[in-house]
């Protein structure tokens, strides 16, 4: 097919940019942070942000499932601790990354499809099926220990492969449930085919957001069959989507937001918080109320309410972590997934300035607006609240220091 990332032309500057990002992961197993990345390019006389935003993308930034490119979705503004990541698709133009990341990913993806299609599925005592799973031990056998450690984070940033995983153990092991969405890749054997299929799904999802009537987050999640949207569910919109919404995103472009927006926090997280609270002295009623109102405001596109409610959540939870404010949590707490979730927490801590702007800026002759693009990505707060659940499960009586 045409108009996918497989066919996208790149300039020499764009290729250099992608190579620098990839080199960090290939050499030390970590993606670069914005501060050092931007500084290094500035020393070369290049504008890293302009180059990043000029890279080809399919879809729009309405939601994680409606955008795909050689990098993960970019924030409207960069914080110093933001991590710059490449996607599996970047292996199309970077041979070393293809060998070290994209090819092992496809090997694991094929195994995930086989597990999802296994006819000998186990069931619980009540007759409900037990979801198929992958674990770090199997992935290590398939693709090596280095890739096994990287896979959960990689899956978090591929737009069509939602996963629910247990936290990393002290030994670095993990296990994740395999979503039925992997069946969309049952005939995928090459990187080009994977990227083409992902671009089709993303394009179909854009069409869905453009055409769907306003619905509540709960109904939307039921319709989509999960936290992200499936091409199987919305196949009738696919051809319209390919004709009307696949495009290269130009620097500085901001797509109009649709009235249909996935929930900021999913039902499973609410359940996990309620369950964890049963064994501690901490009361989570206000937290759940704030999160529910945050979901409602996010679905309605109320940016100022989202900013205020997100700030309220971050001000409310530090005592569970044994700290007085969220800045201390981001700086001092030892997260279960230390590198990734700490970066999420630090990003949320830096959001305080925007929240303060929303709450305290007085009226003036200027018109400084806060939009939904200024609200942190949902995955950041989800990561922190999952960590909160972990802390609650360990000990709900931490003393504030």
mmCIF file of C-alpha atoms in Angstrom:
data_model
loop_
_atom_site.group_PDB
_atom_site.id
_atom_site.type_symbol
_atom_site.label_atom_id
_atom_site.label_comp_id
_atom_site.label_asym_id
_atom_site.label_seq_id
_atom_site.Cartn_x
_atom_site.Cartn_y
_atom_site.Cartn_z
ATOM 1 C CA UNK A 1 0.000 0.000 0.000
ATOM 2 C CA UNK A 2 1.081 3.628 -0.362
ATOM 3 C CA UNK A 3 1.181 6.505 2.087
ATOM 4 C CA UNK A 4 2.532 4.521 5.004
ATOM 5 C CA UNK A 5 5.793 4.848 6.866
ATOM 6 C CA UNK A 6 7.254 2.119 4.644
ATOM 7 C CA UNK A 7 7.264 4.574 1.744
ATOM 8 C CA UNK A 8 8.050 7.745 3.665
ATOM 9 C CA UNK A 9 11.039 9.770 2.379
ATOM 10 C CA UNK A 10 13.546 11.109 4.902
ATOM 11 C CA UNK A 11 16.076 13.925 4.690
ATOM 12 C CA UNK A 12 19.679 13.481 5.754
ATOM 13 C CA UNK A 13 18.969 15.524 8.901
ATOM 14 C CA UNK A 14 16.021 13.332 9.840
ATOM 15 C CA UNK A 15 18.096 10.175 9.392
ATOM 16 C CA UNK A 16 20.850 11.625 11.579
ATOM 17 C CA UNK A 17 18.286 12.449 14.240
ATOM 18 C CA UNK A 18 16.920 8.893 14.263
ATOM 19 C CA UNK A 19 20.440 7.438 14.335
ATOM 20 C CA UNK A 20 21.403 9.497 17.390
ATOM 21 C CA UNK A 21 18.292 8.349 19.279
ATOM 22 C CA UNK A 22 18.924 4.728 18.299
ATOM 23 C CA UNK A 23 22.604 4.845 19.264
ATOM 24 C CA UNK A 24 21.677 5.657 22.863
ATOM 25 C CA UNK A 25 19.501 2.550 23.118
ATOM 26 C CA UNK A 26 21.944 0.328 21.242
ATOM 27 C CA UNK A 27 24.908 1.377 23.385
ATOM 28 C CA UNK A 28 23.452 1.628 26.913
ATOM 29 C CA UNK A 29 19.926 0.222 26.628
ATOM 30 C CA UNK A 30 18.244 3.550 27.417
ATOM 31 C CA UNK A 31 16.534 6.173 25.269
ATOM 32 C CA UNK A 32 17.945 9.720 25.563
ATOM 33 C CA UNK A 33 16.303 12.402 27.650
ATOM 34 C CA UNK A 34 15.291 15.677 26.066
ATOM 35 C CA UNK A 35 17.810 17.904 27.878
ATOM 36 C CA UNK A 36 20.950 16.129 26.713
ATOM 37 C CA UNK A 37 19.453 15.262 23.326
ATOM 38 C CA UNK A 38 18.444 18.852 22.543
ATOM 39 C CA UNK A 39 21.757 20.214 23.860
ATOM 40 C CA UNK A 40 23.832 17.858 21.698
ATOM 41 C CA UNK A 41 21.988 18.924 18.561
ATOM 42 C CA UNK A 42 22.240 22.594 19.481
ATOM 43 C CA UNK A 43 26.027 22.173 19.688
ATOM 44 C CA UNK A 44 25.900 20.940 16.080
ATOM 45 C CA UNK A 45 23.893 24.000 15.056
ATOM 46 C CA UNK A 46 20.705 21.950 14.558
ATOM 47 C CA UNK A 47 17.242 22.347 16.025
ATOM 48 C CA UNK A 48 16.280 18.934 17.425
ATOM 49 C CA UNK A 49 12.648 19.870 18.044
ATOM 50 C CA UNK A 50 12.076 21.081 14.484
ATOM 51 C CA UNK A 51 13.597 17.877 13.122
ATOM 52 C CA UNK A 52 11.532 15.697 15.457
ATOM 53 C CA UNK A 53 8.287 17.395 14.499
ATOM 54 C CA UNK A 54 9.113 17.167 10.799
ATOM 55 C CA UNK A 55 9.327 13.360 10.853
ATOM 56 C CA UNK A 56 6.580 11.510 8.958
ATOM 57 C CA UNK A 57 3.557 10.446 10.993
ATOM 58 C CA UNK A 58 0.347 8.650 10.169
ATOM 59 C CA UNK A 59 -2.779 9.875 11.940
ATOM 60 C CA UNK A 60 -3.185 12.597 14.542
ATOM 61 C CA UNK A 61 -2.451 13.022 18.251
ATOM 62 C CA UNK A 62 -6.063 12.688 19.387
ATOM 63 C CA UNK A 63 -5.185 9.531 21.302
ATOM 64 C CA UNK A 64 -2.316 7.074 21.475
ATOM 65 C CA UNK A 65 -4.105 4.670 19.113
ATOM 66 C CA UNK A 66 -4.487 7.380 16.436
ATOM 67 C CA UNK A 67 -0.838 8.237 15.822
ATOM 68 C CA UNK A 68 2.194 6.317 14.587
ATOM 69 C CA UNK A 69 5.607 7.348 13.393
ATOM 70 C CA UNK A 70 9.295 6.536 13.730
ATOM 71 C CA UNK A 71 9.173 8.091 17.213
ATOM 72 C CA UNK A 72 6.503 7.776 19.862
ATOM 73 C CA UNK A 73 3.948 10.597 20.107
ATOM 74 C CA UNK A 74 5.527 13.963 20.921
ATOM 75 C CA UNK A 75 4.247 16.278 23.688
ATOM 76 C CA UNK A 76 3.112 19.800 22.851
ATOM 77 C CA UNK A 77 6.072 21.096 24.863
ATOM 78 C CA UNK A 78 9.165 19.228 26.057
ATOM 79 C CA UNK A 79 10.250 18.942 29.680
ATOM 80 C CA UNK A 80 13.925 18.361 30.407
ATOM 81 C CA UNK A 81 13.262 14.831 31.678
ATOM 82 C CA UNK A 82 11.085 13.747 28.729
ATOM 83 C CA UNK A 83 12.375 10.567 27.107
ATOM 84 C CA UNK A 84 12.722 10.483 23.312
ATOM 85 C CA UNK A 85 11.831 6.991 22.070
ATOM 86 C CA UNK A 86 11.809 5.265 18.714
ATOM 87 C CA UNK A 87 9.122 2.798 17.672
ATOM 88 C CA UNK A 88 9.495 -0.599 16.019
ATOM 89 C CA UNK A 89 8.938 1.187 12.682
ATOM 90 C CA UNK A 90 12.291 2.984 12.966
ATOM 91 C CA UNK A 91 13.959 -0.312 12.062
ATOM 92 C CA UNK A 92 12.789 0.357 8.489
ATOM 93 C CA UNK A 93 15.480 3.021 8.083
ATOM 94 C CA UNK A 94 18.066 1.959 10.700
ATOM 95 C CA UNK A 95 19.608 -1.476 9.963
ATOM 96 C CA UNK A 96 21.295 -1.807 13.373
ATOM 97 C CA UNK A 97 18.042 -1.042 15.199
ATOM 98 C CA UNK A 98 16.180 -3.446 12.943
ATOM 99 C CA UNK A 99 18.513 -6.266 13.946
ATOM 100 C CA UNK A 100 18.565 -5.455 17.663
ATOM 101 C CA UNK A 101 14.966 -4.358 18.248
ATOM 102 C CA UNK A 102 12.525 -4.747 15.347
ATOM 103 C CA UNK A 103 13.400 -8.319 14.329
ATOM 104 C CA UNK A 104 13.281 -9.693 17.915
ATOM 105 C CA UNK A 105 9.987 -7.845 18.372
ATOM 106 C CA UNK A 106 8.472 -9.660 15.384
ATOM 107 C CA UNK A 107 9.732 -12.984 16.729
ATOM 108 C CA UNK A 108 7.963 -12.344 20.039
ATOM 109 C CA UNK A 109 4.848 -11.019 18.277
ATOM 110 C CA UNK A 110 4.494 -14.270 16.319
ATOM 111 C CA UNK A 111 4.720 -16.211 19.582
ATOM 112 C CA UNK A 112 2.047 -13.967 21.113
ATOM 113 C CA UNK A 113 -0.252 -14.698 18.157
ATOM 114 C CA UNK A 114 0.338 -18.441 18.557
ATOM 115 C CA UNK A 115 -0.542 -18.262 22.244
ATOM 116 C CA UNK A 116 -3.688 -16.266 21.552
ATOM 117 C CA UNK A 117 -4.849 -18.778 18.917
ATOM 118 C CA UNK A 118 -4.036 -21.892 20.998
ATOM 119 C CA UNK A 119 -7.246 -24.001 20.993
ATOM 120 C CA UNK A 120 -6.325 -25.652 24.312
ATOM 121 C CA UNK A 121 -7.116 -22.564 26.374
ATOM 122 C CA UNK A 122 -7.361 -23.075 30.136
ATOM 123 C CA UNK A 123 -10.412 -21.940 32.074
ATOM 124 C CA UNK A 124 -11.090 -20.919 35.662
ATOM 125 C CA UNK A 125 -13.407 -22.815 37.992
ATOM 126 C CA UNK A 126 -16.290 -20.561 36.975
ATOM 127 C CA UNK A 127 -15.734 -21.463 33.325
ATOM 128 C CA UNK A 128 -14.290 -18.115 32.210
ATOM 129 C CA UNK A 129 -11.166 -18.364 30.020
ATOM 130 C CA UNK A 130 -7.736 -17.609 31.463
ATOM 131 C CA UNK A 131 -6.036 -15.049 29.210
ATOM 132 C CA UNK A 132 -2.856 -16.248 27.481
ATOM 133 C CA UNK A 133 0.342 -14.786 28.903
ATOM 134 C CA UNK A 134 3.934 -14.020 28.023
ATOM 135 C CA UNK A 135 6.743 -13.775 30.537
ATOM 136 C CA UNK A 136 10.303 -12.524 30.561
ATOM 137 C CA UNK A 137 11.708 -16.058 30.717
ATOM 138 C CA UNK A 138 10.090 -17.035 27.422
ATOM 139 C CA UNK A 139 11.057 -13.756 25.767
ATOM 140 C CA UNK A 140 14.644 -14.259 26.917
ATOM 141 C CA UNK A 141 14.701 -17.624 25.151
ATOM 142 C CA UNK A 142 13.216 -16.097 22.001
ATOM 143 C CA UNK A 143 15.169 -12.857 21.769
ATOM 144 C CA UNK A 144 17.734 -12.530 24.574
ATOM 145 C CA UNK A 145 17.795 -11.011 28.037
ATOM 146 C CA UNK A 146 18.479 -7.423 26.908
ATOM 147 C CA UNK A 147 15.443 -7.405 24.664
ATOM 148 C CA UNK A 148 13.295 -9.111 27.322
ATOM 149 C CA UNK A 149 13.984 -6.221 29.711
ATOM 150 C CA UNK A 150 13.049 -3.687 27.026
ATOM 151 C CA UNK A 151 9.880 -5.350 25.716
ATOM 152 C CA UNK A 152 7.264 -4.136 28.274
ATOM 153 C CA UNK A 153 8.245 -0.501 27.708
ATOM 154 C CA UNK A 154 8.315 -1.073 23.949
ATOM 155 C CA UNK A 155 4.802 -2.542 23.956
ATOM 156 C CA UNK A 156 3.532 0.420 25.989
ATOM 157 C CA UNK A 157 4.376 2.695 23.069
ATOM 158 C CA UNK A 158 3.152 0.638 20.108
ATOM 159 C CA UNK A 159 -0.344 2.021 19.466
ATOM 160 C CA UNK A 160 -2.283 -1.208 18.844
ATOM 161 C CA UNK A 161 -0.855 -3.688 21.363
ATOM 162 C CA UNK A 162 -2.273 -2.877 24.813
ATOM 163 C CA UNK A 163 -0.852 -5.011 27.603
ATOM 164 C CA UNK A 164 -1.519 -5.461 31.294
ATOM 165 C CA UNK A 165 1.546 -6.668 33.148
ATOM 166 C CA UNK A 166 2.475 -7.394 36.705
ATOM 167 C CA UNK A 167 5.262 -5.245 38.186
ATOM 168 C CA UNK A 168 8.899 -6.168 37.695
ATOM 169 C CA UNK A 169 10.171 -8.458 40.417
ATOM 170 C CA UNK A 170 13.480 -7.674 42.159
ATOM 171 C CA UNK A 171 15.062 -10.126 39.699
ATOM 172 C CA UNK A 172 13.712 -8.101 36.777
ATOM 173 C CA UNK A 173 11.167 -10.693 35.645
ATOM 174 C CA UNK A 174 7.660 -9.833 34.450
ATOM 175 C CA UNK A 175 4.511 -11.358 33.008
ATOM 176 C CA UNK A 176 1.874 -9.814 30.761
ATOM 177 C CA UNK A 177 -1.534 -10.775 29.440
ATOM 178 C CA UNK A 178 -1.760 -11.084 25.665
ATOM 179 C CA UNK A 179 -4.587 -8.978 24.234
ATOM 180 C CA UNK A 180 -6.769 -10.374 21.477
ATOM 181 C CA UNK A 181 -5.645 -7.389 19.400
ATOM 182 C CA UNK A 182 -2.504 -9.330 18.482
ATOM 183 C CA UNK A 183 -4.718 -11.390 16.130
ATOM 184 C CA UNK A 184 -4.664 -8.434 13.776
ATOM 185 C CA UNK A 185 -1.052 -9.463 13.110
ATOM 186 C CA UNK A 186 -1.657 -13.187 12.587
ATOM 187 C CA UNK A 187 -0.382 -13.028 8.985
ATOM 188 C CA UNK A 188 2.483 -10.623 9.726
ATOM 189 C CA UNK A 189 5.949 -12.016 9.076
ATOM 190 C CA UNK A 190 8.005 -8.958 8.073
ATOM 191 C CA UNK A 191 8.670 -5.545 9.569
ATOM 192 C CA UNK A 192 7.164 -3.884 6.483
ATOM 193 C CA UNK A 193 3.942 -5.858 6.926
ATOM 194 C CA UNK A 194 3.781 -4.981 10.633
ATOM 195 C CA UNK A 195 4.209 -1.260 9.943
ATOM 196 C CA UNK A 196 1.680 -1.324 7.091
ATOM 197 C CA UNK A 197 -0.912 -3.060 9.279
ATOM 198 C CA UNK A 198 -0.307 -0.663 12.169
ATOM 199 C CA UNK A 199 -0.706 2.344 9.855
ATOM 200 C CA UNK A 200 -4.008 0.926 8.583
ATOM 201 C CA UNK A 201 -5.303 0.446 12.118
ATOM 202 C CA UNK A 202 -4.221 3.912 13.219
ATOM 203 C CA UNK A 203 -5.878 5.454 10.173
ATOM 204 C CA UNK A 204 -9.100 3.590 10.865
ATOM 205 C CA UNK A 205 -9.030 4.808 14.453
ATOM 206 C CA UNK A 206 -8.691 8.418 13.283
ATOM 207 C CA UNK A 207 -11.796 7.921 11.144
ATOM 208 C CA UNK A 208 -13.589 6.526 14.182
ATOM 209 C CA UNK A 209 -12.743 9.570 16.292
ATOM 210 C CA UNK A 210 -13.794 11.892 13.470
ATOM 211 C CA UNK A 211 -17.171 10.217 12.982
ATOM 212 C CA UNK A 212 -18.186 8.737 16.352
ATOM 213 C CA UNK A 213 -20.920 10.494 18.396
ATOM 214 C CA UNK A 214 -20.104 11.650 21.903
ATOM 215 C CA UNK A 215 -20.314 8.707 24.327
ATOM 216 C CA UNK A 216 -19.379 8.186 27.933
ATOM 217 C CA UNK A 217 -15.948 6.711 28.732
ATOM 218 C CA UNK A 218 -17.536 3.532 30.083
ATOM 219 C CA UNK A 219 -19.563 2.947 26.905
ATOM 220 C CA UNK A 220 -16.608 3.857 24.727
ATOM 221 C CA UNK A 221 -14.390 1.300 26.442
ATOM 222 C CA UNK A 222 -17.059 -1.375 25.996
ATOM 223 C CA UNK A 223 -17.382 -0.515 22.318
ATOM 224 C CA UNK A 224 -13.674 -0.641 21.708
ATOM 225 C CA UNK A 225 -13.238 -3.963 23.489
ATOM 226 C CA UNK A 226 -10.412 -2.609 25.635
ATOM 227 C CA UNK A 227 -8.327 0.451 26.347
ATOM 228 C CA UNK A 228 -7.369 0.948 22.706
ATOM 229 C CA UNK A 229 -9.324 0.574 19.500
ATOM 230 C CA UNK A 230 -9.200 -2.486 17.261
ATOM 231 C CA UNK A 231 -9.254 -2.596 13.493
ATOM 232 C CA UNK A 232 -11.514 -5.654 13.722
ATOM 233 C CA UNK A 233 -14.119 -3.646 15.635
ATOM 234 C CA UNK A 234 -14.121 -0.739 13.200
ATOM 235 C CA UNK A 235 -13.330 -2.414 9.877
ATOM 236 C CA UNK A 236 -16.154 -0.553 8.029
ATOM 237 C CA UNK A 237 -14.381 2.767 8.636
ATOM 238 C CA UNK A 238 -11.000 1.560 7.389
ATOM 239 C CA UNK A 239 -11.263 2.421 3.717
ATOM 240 C CA UNK A 240 -12.734 5.864 4.451
ATOM 241 C CA UNK A 241 -9.915 6.435 6.913
ATOM 242 C CA UNK A 242 -7.213 5.484 4.406
ATOM 243 C CA UNK A 243 -8.669 7.900 1.885
ATOM 244 C CA UNK A 244 -9.166 10.851 4.185
ATOM 245 C CA UNK A 245 -6.886 10.856 7.217
ATOM 246 C CA UNK A 246 -3.516 9.255 6.455
ATOM 247 C CA UNK A 247 -1.068 12.139 6.145
ATOM 248 C CA UNK A 248 2.323 13.455 7.092
ATOM 249 C CA UNK A 249 2.089 15.695 10.110
ATOM 250 C CA UNK A 250 3.714 19.062 9.505
ATOM 251 C CA UNK A 251 5.687 20.899 12.198
ATOM 252 C CA UNK A 252 3.445 22.889 14.516
ATOM 253 C CA UNK A 253 0.175 21.421 13.249
ATOM 254 C CA UNK A 254 -2.461 20.764 15.907
ATOM 255 C CA UNK A 255 -5.445 18.623 14.894
ATOM 256 C CA UNK A 256 -8.889 19.455 16.207
ATOM 257 C CA UNK A 257 -9.934 17.260 19.084
ATOM 258 C CA UNK A 258 -12.916 14.968 18.663
ATOM 259 C CA UNK A 259 -15.751 14.871 21.161
ATOM 260 C CA UNK A 260 -15.112 11.110 21.547
ATOM 261 C CA UNK A 261 -12.070 10.511 23.728
ATOM 262 C CA UNK A 262 -10.935 7.391 25.527
ATOM 263 C CA UNK A 263 -10.962 7.545 29.344
ATOM 264 C CA UNK A 264 -7.894 9.024 30.988
ATOM 265 C CA UNK A 265 -7.895 6.235 33.601
ATOM 266 C CA UNK A 266 -9.353 2.790 32.919
ATOM 267 C CA UNK A 267 -11.805 0.781 35.003
ATOM 268 C CA UNK A 268 -9.208 -1.842 35.902
ATOM 269 C CA UNK A 269 -7.108 0.796 37.651
ATOM 270 C CA UNK A 270 -10.094 1.985 39.683
ATOM 271 C CA UNK A 271 -10.738 -1.618 40.726
ATOM 272 C CA UNK A 272 -7.086 -2.132 41.678
ATOM 273 C CA UNK A 273 -7.142 0.973 43.893
ATOM 274 C CA UNK A 274 -10.345 -0.133 45.615
ATOM 275 C CA UNK A 275 -9.004 -3.640 46.194
ATOM 276 C CA UNK A 276 -5.688 -2.379 47.574
ATOM 277 C CA UNK A 277 -7.477 -0.026 49.948
ATOM 278 C CA UNK A 278 -9.240 -2.948 51.625
ATOM 279 C CA UNK A 279 -6.027 -4.007 53.370
ATOM 280 C CA UNK A 280 -4.729 -0.588 54.482
ATOM 281 C CA UNK A 281 -5.740 2.291 56.746
ATOM 282 C CA UNK A 282 -5.575 4.780 53.869
ATOM 283 C CA UNK A 283 -8.959 6.014 52.637
ATOM 284 C CA UNK A 284 -9.158 6.325 48.853
ATOM 285 C CA UNK A 285 -12.676 7.792 48.502
ATOM 286 C CA UNK A 286 -11.461 11.275 47.604
ATOM 287 C CA UNK A 287 -8.824 9.894 45.232
ATOM 288 C CA UNK A 288 -11.441 7.861 43.370
ATOM 289 C CA UNK A 289 -13.773 10.862 43.217
ATOM 290 C CA UNK A 290 -11.009 13.065 41.793
ATOM 291 C CA UNK A 291 -10.095 10.405 39.226
ATOM 292 C CA UNK A 292 -13.725 9.962 38.190
ATOM 293 C CA UNK A 293 -14.133 13.701 37.679
ATOM 294 C CA UNK A 294 -10.822 13.781 35.795
ATOM 295 C CA UNK A 295 -12.145 11.100 33.436
ATOM 296 C CA UNK A 296 -15.351 13.068 32.865
ATOM 297 C CA UNK A 297 -13.498 16.324 32.190
ATOM 298 C CA UNK A 298 -11.019 14.590 29.878
ATOM 299 C CA UNK A 299 -13.834 12.984 27.885
ATOM 300 C CA UNK A 300 -15.498 16.400 27.538
ATOM 301 C CA UNK A 301 -12.277 18.157 26.522
ATOM 302 C CA UNK A 302 -12.315 20.544 29.510
ATOM 303 C CA UNK A 303 -8.631 21.429 29.679
ATOM 304 C CA UNK A 304 -8.746 23.752 32.714
ATOM 305 C CA UNK A 305 -10.754 21.261 34.760
ATOM 306 C CA UNK A 306 -8.331 18.478 33.773
ATOM 307 C CA UNK A 307 -5.349 20.583 34.832
ATOM 308 C CA UNK A 308 -6.924 21.431 38.186
ATOM 309 C CA UNK A 309 -8.044 17.866 38.901
ATOM 310 C CA UNK A 310 -4.705 16.363 37.914
ATOM 311 C CA UNK A 311 -2.966 18.826 40.229
ATOM 312 C CA UNK A 312 -5.423 17.837 42.980
ATOM 313 C CA UNK A 313 -4.626 14.130 42.524
ATOM 314 C CA UNK A 314 -0.876 14.774 42.678
ATOM 315 C CA UNK A 315 -1.289 16.904 45.829
ATOM 316 C CA UNK A 316 -3.462 14.209 47.433
ATOM 317 C CA UNK A 317 -1.351 11.040 47.117
ATOM 318 C CA UNK A 318 2.201 11.836 48.432
ATOM 319 C CA UNK A 319 1.527 10.678 52.043
ATOM 320 C CA UNK A 320 1.015 7.111 50.809
ATOM 321 C CA UNK A 321 4.592 7.236 49.473
ATOM 322 C CA UNK A 322 5.860 8.706 52.749
ATOM 323 C CA UNK A 323 6.386 12.241 51.414
ATOM 324 C CA UNK A 324 4.786 15.649 51.854
ATOM 325 C CA UNK A 325 4.545 16.691 48.203
ATOM 326 C CA UNK A 326 4.703 15.084 44.778
ATOM 327 C CA UNK A 327 8.017 16.669 43.871
ATOM 328 C CA UNK A 328 9.605 14.603 46.673
ATOM 329 C CA UNK A 329 7.852 11.473 45.373
ATOM 330 C CA UNK A 330 9.247 12.003 41.878
ATOM 331 C CA UNK A 331 12.748 12.703 43.165
ATOM 332 C CA UNK A 332 13.114 10.210 46.035
ATOM 333 C CA UNK A 333 10.710 7.287 45.693
ATOM 334 C CA UNK A 334 12.210 4.022 44.415
ATOM 335 C CA UNK A 335 9.726 2.929 41.769
ATOM 336 C CA UNK A 336 9.149 -0.719 40.960
ATOM 337 C CA UNK A 337 9.937 0.047 37.306
ATOM 338 C CA UNK A 338 12.556 2.573 38.297
ATOM 339 C CA UNK A 339 13.719 4.174 35.047
ATOM 340 C CA UNK A 340 10.394 4.350 33.201
ATOM 341 C CA UNK A 341 7.956 5.155 36.001
ATOM 342 C CA UNK A 342 10.320 7.635 37.660
ATOM 343 C CA UNK A 343 10.438 9.519 34.344
ATOM 344 C CA UNK A 344 6.627 9.525 34.283
ATOM 345 C CA UNK A 345 6.533 10.909 37.835
ATOM 346 C CA UNK A 346 9.094 13.609 37.049
ATOM 347 C CA UNK A 347 7.063 14.667 34.023
ATOM 348 C CA UNK A 348 3.962 14.973 36.196
ATOM 349 C CA UNK A 349 5.931 16.969 38.781
ATOM 350 C CA UNK A 350 6.960 19.421 36.069
ATOM 351 C CA UNK A 351 3.281 19.824 35.116
ATOM 352 C CA UNK A 352 2.782 21.865 38.300
ATOM 353 C CA UNK A 353 3.675 25.092 36.471
ATOM 354 C CA UNK A 354 0.939 24.544 33.899
ATOM 355 C CA UNK A 355 -1.569 23.630 36.616
ATOM 356 C CA UNK A 356 -0.617 26.771 38.547
ATOM 357 C CA UNK A 357 -1.163 28.773 35.376
ATOM 358 C CA UNK A 358 -4.631 27.264 34.997
ATOM 359 C CA UNK A 359 -5.593 27.937 38.618
ATOM 360 C CA UNK A 360 -3.935 31.232 39.517
ATOM 361 C CA UNK A 361 -3.229 33.413 36.449
ATOM 362 C CA UNK A 362 -5.326 36.611 36.757
ATOM 363 C CA UNK A 363 -7.271 38.074 33.867
ATOM 364 C CA UNK A 364 -5.321 40.442 31.619
ATOM 365 C CA UNK A 365 -5.186 41.880 28.117
ATOM 366 C CA UNK A 366 -3.367 38.758 26.926
ATOM 367 C CA UNK A 367 -5.131 35.496 26.031
ATOM 368 C CA UNK A 368 -2.941 32.641 27.310
ATOM 369 C CA UNK A 369 -4.965 29.472 26.721
ATOM 370 C CA UNK A 370 -4.449 25.995 28.080
ATOM 371 C CA UNK A 371 -5.570 23.244 25.692
ATOM 372 C CA UNK A 372 -5.927 19.473 25.925
ATOM 373 C CA UNK A 373 -2.493 19.209 24.289
ATOM 374 C CA UNK A 374 -1.029 20.625 27.521
ATOM 375 C CA UNK A 375 -2.456 17.796 29.653
ATOM 376 C CA UNK A 376 0.137 15.053 30.346
ATOM 377 C CA UNK A 377 -0.312 11.756 28.534
ATOM 378 C CA UNK A 378 -2.619 9.363 30.443
ATOM 379 C CA UNK A 379 0.096 6.696 30.685
ATOM 380 C CA UNK A 380 2.055 8.926 33.093
ATOM 381 C CA UNK A 381 -0.643 9.146 35.760
ATOM 382 C CA UNK A 382 -1.593 5.503 35.216
ATOM 383 C CA UNK A 383 2.000 4.486 35.951
ATOM 384 C CA UNK A 384 2.098 6.531 39.162
ATOM 385 C CA UNK A 385 -1.264 5.222 40.378
ATOM 386 C CA UNK A 386 -0.244 1.635 39.653
ATOM 387 C CA UNK A 387 2.826 2.322 41.795
ATOM 388 C CA UNK A 388 0.513 3.691 44.477
ATOM 389 C CA UNK A 389 -1.421 0.403 44.350
ATOM 390 C CA UNK A 390 1.855 -1.486 44.794
ATOM 391 C CA UNK A 391 2.730 0.628 47.851
ATOM 392 C CA UNK A 392 -0.748 0.189 49.324
ATOM 393 C CA UNK A 393 -0.478 -3.564 48.902
ATOM 394 C CA UNK A 394 2.890 -3.597 50.683
ATOM 395 C CA UNK A 395 2.132 -1.298 53.585
ATOM 396 C CA UNK A 396 -0.631 1.242 53.948
ATOM 397 C CA UNK A 397 0.761 2.854 57.083
ATOM 398 C CA UNK A 398 3.910 4.575 55.841
ATOM 399 C CA UNK A 399 4.929 7.508 58.083
ATOM 400 C CA UNK A 400 5.378 10.915 56.443
ATOM 401 C CA UNK A 401 8.955 12.179 56.572
#
